[in-house]
CSV table of C-alpha atoms in Angstrom, one decimal:
chain,number,residue,atom,x,y,z
A,1,MET,CA,24.1,61.2,122.2
A,2,TYR,CA,26.4,58.5,120.9
A,3,VAL,CA,28.7,57.1,123.7
A,4,PRO,CA,32.2,56.2,122.5
A,5,ILE,CA,33.4,52.7,123.2
A,6,VAL,CA,37.1,53.4,122.8
A,7,LYS,CA,38.0,56.6,124.5
A,8,PRO,CA,40.2,59.1,122.5
A,9,ARG,CA,43.3,60.9,123.8
A,10,GLU,CA,43.8,64.4,122.6
A,11,LEU,CA,47.2,66.0,121.9
A,12,PHE,CA,48.5,69.0,119.9
A,13,VAL,CA,51.6,69.2,117.6
A,14,GLU,CA,53.0,72.0,115.6
A,15,LEU,CA,53.1,71.3,111.8
A,16,ARG,CA,54.7,73.9,109.6
A,17,GLY,CA,54.0,76.8,112.0
A,18,LEU,CA,50.4,75.8,112.8
A,19,ARG,CA,49.2,73.9,115.9
A,20,HIS,CA,47.3,70.8,114.9
A,21,ARG,CA,44.9,68.8,117.0
A,22,LEU,CA,45.2,65.0,117.1
A,23,LEU,CA,43.0,62.3,118.6
A,24,GLN,CA,44.4,58.9,119.3
A,25,TRP,CA,42.7,55.6,120.2
A,26,GLY,CA,43.9,52.1,121.1
A,27,PRO,CA,47.1,50.8,122.6
A,28,THR,CA,49.8,53.3,123.4
A,29,ASP,CA,52.8,51.1,122.6
A,30,ASP,CA,54.1,49.9,119.2
A,31,SER,CA,54.4,46.3,120.1
A,32,ALA,CA,54.1,43.7,117.4
A,33,GLY,CA,50.7,42.9,116.1
A,34,CYS,CA,49.4,46.5,116.7
A,35,PRO,CA,49.1,48.1,113.2
A,36,ALA,CA,49.1,51.9,113.4
A,37,TRP,CA,46.7,53.8,111.3
A,38,VAL,CA,46.6,57.6,110.5
A,39,LEU,CA,43.1,58.9,109.7
A,40,VAL,CA,42.3,62.0,107.7
A,41,HIS,CA,38.8,63.5,107.6
A,42,GLY,CA,36.8,65.1,104.8
A,43,PHE,CA,35.7,68.7,104.1
A,44,GLN,CA,34.2,70.5,107.1
A,45,ASP,CA,34.6,67.4,109.1
A,46,THR,CA,36.8,66.8,112.1
A,47,ALA,CA,38.9,63.9,113.6
A,48,ASP,CA,36.2,63.3,116.2
A,49,THR,CA,33.7,61.6,113.8
A,50,PHE,CA,36.1,58.8,113.1
A,51,GLN,CA,35.0,57.6,116.5
A,52,PHE,CA,32.2,55.5,115.0
A,53,LEU,CA,34.6,53.7,112.7
A,54,VAL,CA,37.3,53.2,115.4
A,55,ASP,CA,34.7,51.6,117.7
A,56,ALA,CA,33.9,49.1,114.9
A,57,LEU,CA,37.5,48.2,114.1
A,58,PRO,CA,39.7,45.7,116.0
A,59,ARG,CA,40.7,46.8,119.5
A,60,HIS,CA,44.4,46.0,119.1
A,61,TRP,CA,44.7,48.5,116.2
A,62,ARG,CA,46.1,51.9,117.0
A,63,PHE,CA,44.7,55.1,115.4
A,64,THR,CA,45.7,58.8,115.1
A,65,ALA,CA,43.3,61.2,113.5
A,66,VAL,CA,44.3,64.8,112.6
A,67,ASP,CA,42.2,67.9,112.3
A,68,LEU,CA,43.5,69.4,109.0
A,69,ARG,CA,44.6,73.1,109.1
A,70,GLY,CA,41.6,75.3,109.6
A,71,PHE,CA,39.3,72.5,110.7
A,72,GLY,CA,38.2,71.4,114.2
A,73,GLY,CA,40.7,72.3,116.9
A,74,SER,CA,43.7,73.0,114.5
A,75,ASP,CA,44.9,76.5,113.8
A,76,ALA,CA,43.4,78.5,110.9
A,77,THR,CA,45.2,80.6,108.4
A,78,HIS,CA,42.3,83.2,108.1
A,79,GLY,CA,43.1,83.4,104.4
A,80,PRO,CA,42.8,81.2,101.3
A,81,TYR,CA,43.7,77.5,101.6
A,82,TRP,CA,45.7,75.5,99.1
A,83,PHE,CA,45.5,71.7,98.7
A,84,PRO,CA,49.4,71.2,98.5
A,85,ASP,CA,49.6,72.6,102.1
A,86,TYR,CA,47.6,69.6,103.3
A,87,LEU,CA,50.1,67.3,101.7
A,88,ALA,CA,53.1,69.2,103.2
A,89,ASP,CA,51.4,69.2,106.7
A,90,PHE,CA,50.8,65.5,106.4
A,91,ASP,CA,54.4,64.8,105.4
A,92,VAL,CA,55.5,66.4,108.6
A,93,LEU,CA,52.9,64.7,110.7
A,94,LEU,CA,54.0,61.2,109.5
A,95,GLU,CA,57.6,62.2,110.3
A,96,PHE,CA,56.4,62.9,113.8
A,97,LEU,CA,54.3,59.8,114.2
A,98,SER,CA,56.4,57.2,112.4
A,99,PRO,CA,59.8,58.5,111.3
A,100,HIS,CA,61.3,55.1,110.6
A,101,ALA,CA,58.5,53.0,109.2
A,102,PRO,CA,55.8,53.2,106.6
A,103,THR,CA,52.3,53.8,107.9
A,104,HIS,CA,48.7,52.6,107.3
A,105,LEU,CA,46.4,55.3,106.0
A,106,ILE,CA,42.7,55.9,105.9
A,107,GLY,CA,41.1,59.0,104.4
A,108,HIS,CA,37.6,60.1,103.7
A,109,SER,CA,36.6,62.4,100.8
A,110,LEU,CA,39.0,65.4,101.0
A,111,GLY,CA,41.2,63.3,103.4
A,112,GLY,CA,41.0,60.4,100.9
A,113,ASN,CA,42.4,62.6,98.2
A,114,VAL,CA,45.2,63.7,100.6
A,115,VAL,CA,46.3,60.2,101.6
A,116,SER,CA,45.9,58.8,98.0
A,117,MET,CA,48.0,61.5,96.4
A,118,TYR,CA,50.5,61.3,99.2
A,119,ALA,CA,50.8,57.6,98.7
A,120,GLY,CA,52.0,58.2,95.2
A,121,ILE,CA,54.2,61.2,96.0
A,122,ARG,CA,56.0,59.4,98.9
A,123,PRO,CA,55.3,55.7,98.2
A,124,GLU,CA,58.0,54.5,100.5
A,125,ARG,CA,56.2,56.1,103.5
A,126,VAL,CA,52.9,54.1,103.0
A,127,GLN,CA,52.3,50.5,103.9
A,128,ARG,CA,48.6,50.2,103.2
A,129,LEU,CA,46.0,52.7,101.9
A,130,VAL,CA,42.3,53.0,102.4
A,131,SER,CA,40.3,55.6,100.5
A,132,LEU,CA,36.7,56.2,101.4
A,133,GLU,CA,35.3,58.0,98.4
A,134,GLY,CA,38.6,59.9,97.9
A,135,PHE,CA,38.4,59.7,94.2
A,136,GLY,CA,39.1,63.2,93.2
A,137,LEU,CA,36.9,65.9,91.6
A,138,ARG,CA,35.3,66.2,88.2
A,139,ARG,CA,37.4,67.3,85.3
A,140,VAL,CA,37.4,71.0,84.6
A,141,PRO,CA,38.0,72.4,81.1
A,142,ALA,CA,40.7,75.0,80.7
A,143,THR,CA,38.1,77.4,79.3
A,144,ARG,CA,36.7,77.7,82.8
A,145,ALA,CA,39.8,79.6,84.0
A,146,PRO,CA,38.7,83.2,83.4
A,147,GLN,CA,35.4,82.7,85.3
A,148,GLN,CA,37.2,80.9,88.1
A,149,TYR,CA,39.8,83.6,88.6
A,150,ALA,CA,37.1,86.3,88.4
A,151,GLU,CA,35.0,84.5,91.0
A,152,TRP,CA,38.0,84.1,93.3
A,153,LEU,CA,38.8,87.9,93.1
A,154,ARG,CA,35.2,88.7,93.8
A,155,GLN,CA,35.1,86.5,96.9
A,156,LEU,CA,38.4,88.0,98.2
A,157,ARG,CA,36.7,91.4,98.4
A,158,ALA,CA,33.9,90.0,100.6
A,159,PRO,CA,35.5,87.6,103.1
A,160,PRO,CA,33.2,84.7,104.1
A,161,ARG,CA,31.4,84.6,107.5
A,162,ALA,CA,31.4,81.9,110.0
A,163,GLY,CA,28.4,79.5,110.1
A,164,TYR,CA,26.1,79.6,113.1
A,165,TYR,CA,23.2,77.4,114.4
A,166,GLU,CA,20.7,78.0,117.2
A,167,SER,CA,22.0,75.0,119.1
A,168,VAL,CA,23.7,71.6,118.7
A,169,GLY,CA,20.2,70.0,118.6
A,170,HIS,CA,19.2,72.4,115.7
A,171,LEU,CA,22.2,71.3,113.7
A,172,ALA,CA,21.6,67.6,114.5
A,173,ALA,CA,18.1,68.0,113.2
A,174,LYS,CA,19.4,69.5,110.0
A,175,LEU,CA,21.9,66.7,109.5
A,176,LEU,CA,19.1,64.1,109.9
A,177,GLN,CA,17.0,66.0,107.4
A,178,ARG,CA,19.8,66.0,104.9
A,179,ASN,CA,20.9,62.4,105.5
A,180,PRO,CA,18.1,60.0,106.7
A,181,ARG,CA,20.7,57.2,106.9
A,182,LEU,CA,22.1,58.8,110.1
A,183,THR,CA,20.9,57.7,113.5
A,184,GLU,CA,19.8,60.4,115.9
A,185,ALA,CA,22.6,59.5,118.4
A,186,ARG,CA,25.3,59.9,115.7
A,187,ALA,CA,23.8,63.1,114.4
A,188,GLN,CA,23.9,64.6,117.9
A,189,PHE,CA,27.6,63.5,118.2
A,190,ILE,CA,28.5,64.9,114.9
A,191,ALA,CA,26.8,68.2,115.6
A,192,ARG,CA,28.6,68.5,118.9
A,193,ALA,CA,32.0,67.7,117.2
A,194,TRP,CA,31.4,70.2,114.4
A,195,THR,CA,30.6,73.2,116.7
A,196,ARG,CA,31.8,75.4,119.5
A,197,ASP,CA,29.7,77.3,122.0
A,198,ARG,CA,29.2,81.1,121.7
A,199,ASP,CA,28.5,83.5,124.5
A,200,ASP,CA,25.0,84.2,123.2
A,201,GLY,CA,24.0,80.5,123.5
A,202,THR,CA,24.3,79.7,119.8
A,203,VAL,CA,27.0,77.5,118.3
A,204,GLU,CA,29.5,78.2,115.6
A,205,LEU,CA,30.9,75.7,113.1
A,206,ARG,CA,34.5,74.7,113.9
A,207,PHE,CA,36.1,75.4,110.6
A,208,ASP,CA,37.6,78.5,109.0
A,209,PRO,CA,35.0,80.0,106.6
A,210,TRP,CA,37.9,80.9,104.3
A,211,HIS,CA,37.7,77.2,103.2
A,212,ARG,CA,34.5,78.2,101.3
A,213,LEU,CA,36.4,80.3,98.7
A,214,VAL,CA,36.6,78.8,95.3
A,215,ASN,CA,40.0,77.6,94.3
A,216,PRO,CA,41.4,79.9,91.5
A,217,ILE,CA,43.6,77.0,90.3
A,218,LEU,CA,41.5,74.6,88.2
A,219,TYR,CA,41.4,71.0,89.4
A,220,ARG,CA,43.6,68.9,87.1
A,221,ARG,CA,42.5,65.3,87.4
A,222,GLU,CA,45.3,64.1,85.2
A,223,GLU,CA,47.8,65.1,87.9
A,224,ALA,CA,45.9,63.3,90.6
A,225,GLU,CA,45.7,60.2,88.4
A,226,ALA,CA,49.5,60.4,87.8
A,227,CYS,CA,50.1,60.3,91.6
A,228,TRP,CA,47.7,57.4,92.0
A,229,ARG,CA,49.5,55.4,89.4
A,230,ASN,CA,52.7,55.8,91.4
A,231,VAL,CA,51.2,54.2,94.5
A,232,THR,CA,53.1,51.0,95.5
A,233,ALA,CA,51.1,50.1,98.6
A,234,PRO,CA,48.1,47.8,98.5
A,235,ALA,CA,45.0,50.1,98.2
A,236,LEU,CA,41.4,49.7,99.1
A,237,LEU,CA,38.9,52.1,97.5
A,238,VAL,CA,35.5,52.0,99.1
A,239,LEU,CA,32.6,53.5,97.1
A,240,ALA,CA,29.1,54.3,98.2
A,241,GLU,CA,26.4,53.6,95.7
A,242,GLN,CA,24.1,56.3,97.0
A,243,SER,CA,26.8,59.0,96.8
A,244,GLU,CA,25.9,62.0,94.7
A,245,TYR,CA,29.6,62.5,94.1
A,246,LEU,CA,30.1,59.1,92.7
A,247,ALA,CA,27.0,59.6,90.4
A,248,ARG,CA,28.6,62.7,88.9
A,249,LEU,CA,31.9,60.9,88.4
A,250,ARG,CA,30.1,58.1,86.6
A,251,ALA,CA,28.3,60.7,84.4
A,252,ASP,CA,31.7,61.9,83.3
A,253,GLY,CA,32.9,58.4,82.5
A,254,ASP,CA,35.8,58.6,85.1
A,255,ALA,CA,34.4,56.2,87.7
A,256,ALA,CA,35.1,53.2,85.4
A,257,GLU,CA,38.8,54.0,85.4
A,258,LEU,CA,39.2,54.2,89.2
A,259,GLU,CA,40.2,50.5,89.7
A,260,HIS,CA,42.9,50.9,87.0
A,261,SER,CA,44.3,54.1,88.5
A,262,PHE,CA,46.0,52.4,91.4
A,263,PRO,CA,48.5,49.5,90.6
A,264,ALA,CA,47.2,47.2,93.4
A,265,THR,CA,43.6,48.2,94.1
A,266,THR,CA,40.7,46.4,95.7
A,267,LEU,CA,37.4,48.1,94.9
A,268,VAL,CA,34.5,47.6,97.2
A,269,SER,CA,31.0,49.1,96.7
A,270,LEU,CA,28.5,49.5,99.5
A,271,PRO,CA,25.1,49.6,97.9
A,272,GLU,CA,23.0,51.1,100.7
A,273,LEU,CA,25.3,53.9,101.8
A,274,GLY,CA,26.0,57.5,100.8
A,275,HIS,CA,29.1,59.7,100.8
A,276,MET,CA,29.3,59.9,104.6
A,277,MET,CA,29.5,56.1,104.8
A,278,HIS,CA,31.5,56.0,108.0
A,279,HIS,CA,28.9,58.1,109.8
A,280,GLU,CA,25.9,56.1,108.4
A,281,ASP,CA,27.1,52.5,108.8
A,282,PRO,CA,30.6,52.3,110.4
A,283,ALA,CA,30.2,48.5,110.9
A,284,ALA,CA,29.8,47.9,107.2
A,285,VAL,CA,32.8,50.1,106.4
A,286,ALA,CA,34.9,48.4,109.1
A,287,ALA,CA,34.0,45.0,107.8
A,288,ALA,CA,35.2,45.9,104.3
A,289,ILE,CA,38.5,47.2,105.8
A,290,VAL,CA,39.1,44.2,108.0
A,291,ALA,CA,38.3,41.7,105.3
A,292,TRP,CA,40.7,43.4,102.9
A,293,PHE,CA,43.4,43.8,105.5
A,294,ALA,CA,43.3,40.0,106.2
A,295,THR,CA,44.1,39.2,102.5
């Protein structure tokens, strides 16, 4: 099992009627020279697995990671989820964490989309932005709408079930099988972070299965790009060359436009890593962030 270098502190805050779990690392004060970062995880992930990245980043930096609604230790809605709610929750969170000053943001995947869009919606609230493969989804043609709504209605009649595994070790083995770039120690840590124990000795995934429903509202990439173009903070976009999501975006021709979607973007590509880059090689991701932050 991976042993954390910087120990996290856990706390809970209420955001828009739901209790959210936060983890914090680093200095507890806001003295000069201690940049404060807010971290947002990806789909089915939790705040805990930013541990690897935090351990690889400078010790004088301060970090707060949040479990998004319905993930990890945060309250679930037990019903359909909507992306704008993540933005609204995040807006309240930043008001709690840093009411009077802009904040540094890091997001991965789903979390990268949250922080990137937020940085264009509330540009005055963001000082620096790091997006780890938070480049949005593929474009969806409007002709897809009837099938999408029909699938959503079908899924509402058969609510999704929670995911179970025989043990933490069983899930860790599955993670290693799916992603050979993980170490065994990190896979064990992730598997523990992603699950809770059940009375029968098995483990249950720590996310609301309602997240699995298709979204009846088609993804409109043009709207995301409009938000990105409104970002005023310096932005770092980190891509992973072995990412299947990046490959799909390139097939659509949209990856080439990413660097031009943000007014002040630095684009870094990590050739040996996949979508879960901060799990696979946190030192490489941290080095990219530190080098960019120093410019």
